[in-house]
Amino acid sequence: MDTNKRESTGFLIKQRAFLKLYIITNIENGRWYGLKLLDELKKEFKPLGFEPQHSEVYRALHELEDEEEILTKGKVKVAGAKRKEVVVYKIKDHEKAQAYKKLVKTDLDRCVKLLQKALKDNF
């Protein structure tokens, strides 16, 4: 899937696009394995009433890897363990990652305007 062809939802941003944005940014910032990403997202958004589910985070990771071809994954051994490995994600295509983030930013800007209008018109 070409990230430049991602269509707007027409209203508010879809949850998966929102998660993908945060996944890309977290991986850019060094949080590169699934459970760490999930823990960070839950910690960050729980006070706001949003708790990302395990299945949604992993579905977003898999789409970023398989469909958008933004991420790649590999396995690394856990320090101090003989056999334990974790799957780690890395940015495969930095240009595609930035293009995806730019598209989501456009959606977020539109969403902010919609929400501001709703607040102004109704409260």
CSV table of C-alpha atoms in Angstrom, one decimal:
chain,number,residue,atom,x,y,z
A,1,MET,CA,0.0,0.0,0.0
A,2,ASP,CA,1.4,3.4,-1.0
A,3,THR,CA,1.2,5.7,2.1
A,4,ASN,CA,0.6,8.7,-0.2
A,5,LYS,CA,-2.7,7.1,-1.2
A,6,ARG,CA,-4.0,6.9,2.4
A,7,GLU,CA,-7.5,8.4,2.4
A,8,SER,CA,-9.0,10.7,5.0
A,9,THR,CA,-11.7,9.2,7.1
A,10,GLY,CA,-13.9,12.2,6.4
A,11,PHE,CA,-14.5,12.9,10.0
A,12,LEU,CA,-12.2,12.2,12.9
A,13,ILE,CA,-8.9,10.2,12.6
A,14,LYS,CA,-9.1,6.4,12.7
A,15,GLN,CA,-7.7,4.7,15.8
A,16,ARG,CA,-5.3,2.6,13.8
A,17,ALA,CA,-3.8,5.7,12.0
A,18,PHE,CA,-3.4,7.4,15.4
A,19,LEU,CA,-1.6,4.3,16.8
A,20,LYS,CA,0.6,4.0,13.8
A,21,LEU,CA,1.7,7.6,14.2
A,22,TYR,CA,2.7,7.0,17.8
A,23,ILE,CA,4.4,3.7,17.0
A,24,ILE,CA,6.5,5.3,14.3
A,25,THR,CA,7.5,8.1,16.7
A,26,ASN,CA,8.2,5.8,19.6
A,27,ILE,CA,10.4,3.6,17.4
A,28,GLU,CA,12.3,6.7,16.1
A,29,ASN,CA,12.9,7.5,19.8
A,30,GLY,CA,14.3,4.1,20.7
A,31,ARG,CA,11.3,2.1,22.0
A,32,TRP,CA,11.5,-0.7,19.5
A,33,TYR,CA,9.8,-3.8,20.8
A,34,GLY,CA,6.1,-4.6,20.9
A,35,LEU,CA,5.4,-4.9,24.6
A,36,LYS,CA,7.5,-1.8,25.3
A,37,LEU,CA,5.5,0.1,22.7
A,38,LEU,CA,2.2,-1.2,24.2
A,39,ASP,CA,3.3,-0.2,27.8
A,40,GLU,CA,4.3,3.3,26.7
A,41,LEU,CA,1.1,3.9,24.8
A,42,LYS,CA,-1.1,2.7,27.7
A,43,LYS,CA,0.9,4.8,30.2
A,44,GLU,CA,0.7,7.9,28.1
A,45,PHE,CA,-3.0,7.7,27.1
A,46,LYS,CA,-4.7,6.0,30.1
A,47,PRO,CA,-5.1,9.4,32.0
A,48,LEU,CA,-7.0,10.6,28.9
A,49,GLY,CA,-9.4,7.7,28.9
A,50,PHE,CA,-7.8,5.7,26.0
A,51,GLU,CA,-6.1,2.4,26.6
A,52,PRO,CA,-4.8,0.8,23.4
A,53,GLN,CA,-5.5,-2.9,23.2
A,54,HIS,CA,-2.7,-5.5,22.6
A,55,SER,CA,-4.4,-6.7,19.4
A,56,GLU,CA,-4.8,-3.2,17.9
A,57,VAL,CA,-1.1,-2.3,18.6
A,58,TYR,CA,0.1,-5.5,17.0
A,59,ARG,CA,-2.2,-5.1,14.1
A,60,ALA,CA,-0.9,-1.6,13.5
A,61,LEU,CA,2.7,-2.9,13.8
A,62,HIS,CA,2.0,-5.6,11.2
A,63,GLU,CA,0.4,-3.2,8.8
A,64,LEU,CA,3.4,-0.8,9.1
A,65,GLU,CA,5.7,-3.7,8.3
A,66,ASP,CA,3.7,-5.7,5.7
A,67,GLU,CA,1.5,-3.2,3.9
A,68,GLU,CA,3.1,0.2,4.3
A,69,GLU,CA,6.6,-1.2,4.3
A,70,ILE,CA,7.7,1.4,6.8
A,71,LEU,CA,9.0,-1.0,9.5
A,72,THR,CA,11.1,-4.1,9.6
A,73,LYS,CA,11.5,-6.6,12.4
A,74,GLY,CA,14.1,-8.9,13.7
A,75,LYS,CA,15.0,-10.8,16.8
A,76,VAL,CA,17.6,-10.0,19.4
A,77,LYS,CA,18.6,-12.0,22.5
A,78,VAL,CA,17.7,-10.7,25.9
A,79,ALA,CA,20.8,-9.7,27.8
A,80,GLY,CA,21.7,-12.3,30.4
A,81,ALA,CA,19.3,-14.9,29.0
A,82,LYS,CA,20.5,-18.0,27.1
A,83,ARG,CA,17.5,-18.6,24.8
A,84,LYS,CA,15.1,-15.7,25.3
A,85,GLU,CA,14.7,-13.4,22.3
A,86,VAL,CA,12.4,-10.5,21.6
A,87,VAL,CA,11.1,-9.2,18.3
A,88,VAL,CA,12.3,-5.7,17.7
A,89,TYR,CA,11.0,-3.2,15.1
A,90,LYS,CA,13.1,-0.6,13.3
A,91,ILE,CA,12.3,2.0,10.7
A,92,LYS,CA,12.9,0.4,7.3
A,93,ASP,CA,12.1,3.4,5.1
A,94,HIS,CA,12.5,6.8,6.8
A,95,GLU,CA,11.0,8.7,3.8
A,96,LYS,CA,7.8,6.6,3.9
A,97,ALA,CA,7.7,7.1,7.7
A,98,GLN,CA,7.8,10.8,7.4
A,99,ALA,CA,5.3,10.8,4.5
A,100,TYR,CA,2.9,8.8,6.7
A,101,LYS,CA,3.3,11.1,9.6
A,102,LYS,CA,2.7,14.1,7.3
A,103,LEU,CA,-0.6,12.6,6.1
A,104,VAL,CA,-1.7,11.9,9.6
A,105,LYS,CA,-0.8,15.5,10.6
A,106,THR,CA,-3.2,16.7,7.9
A,107,ASP,CA,-5.9,14.6,9.3
A,108,LEU,CA,-5.2,15.7,12.9
A,109,ASP,CA,-5.2,19.4,11.9
A,110,ARG,CA,-8.7,18.9,10.3
A,111,CYS,CA,-9.9,17.0,13.4
A,112,VAL,CA,-8.8,19.8,15.7
A,113,LYS,CA,-10.8,22.3,13.6
A,114,LEU,CA,-13.9,20.1,13.7
A,115,LEU,CA,-13.6,19.7,17.5
A,116,GLN,CA,-13.0,23.4,18.0
A,117,LYS,CA,-16.1,24.2,15.9
A,118,ALA,CA,-18.2,21.7,17.9
A,119,LEU,CA,-17.0,23.3,21.2
A,120,LYS,CA,-17.7,26.8,19.9
A,121,ASP,CA,-21.1,26.0,18.4
A,122,ASN,CA,-22.4,23.9,21.3
A,123,PHE,CA,-20.8,25.1,24.6
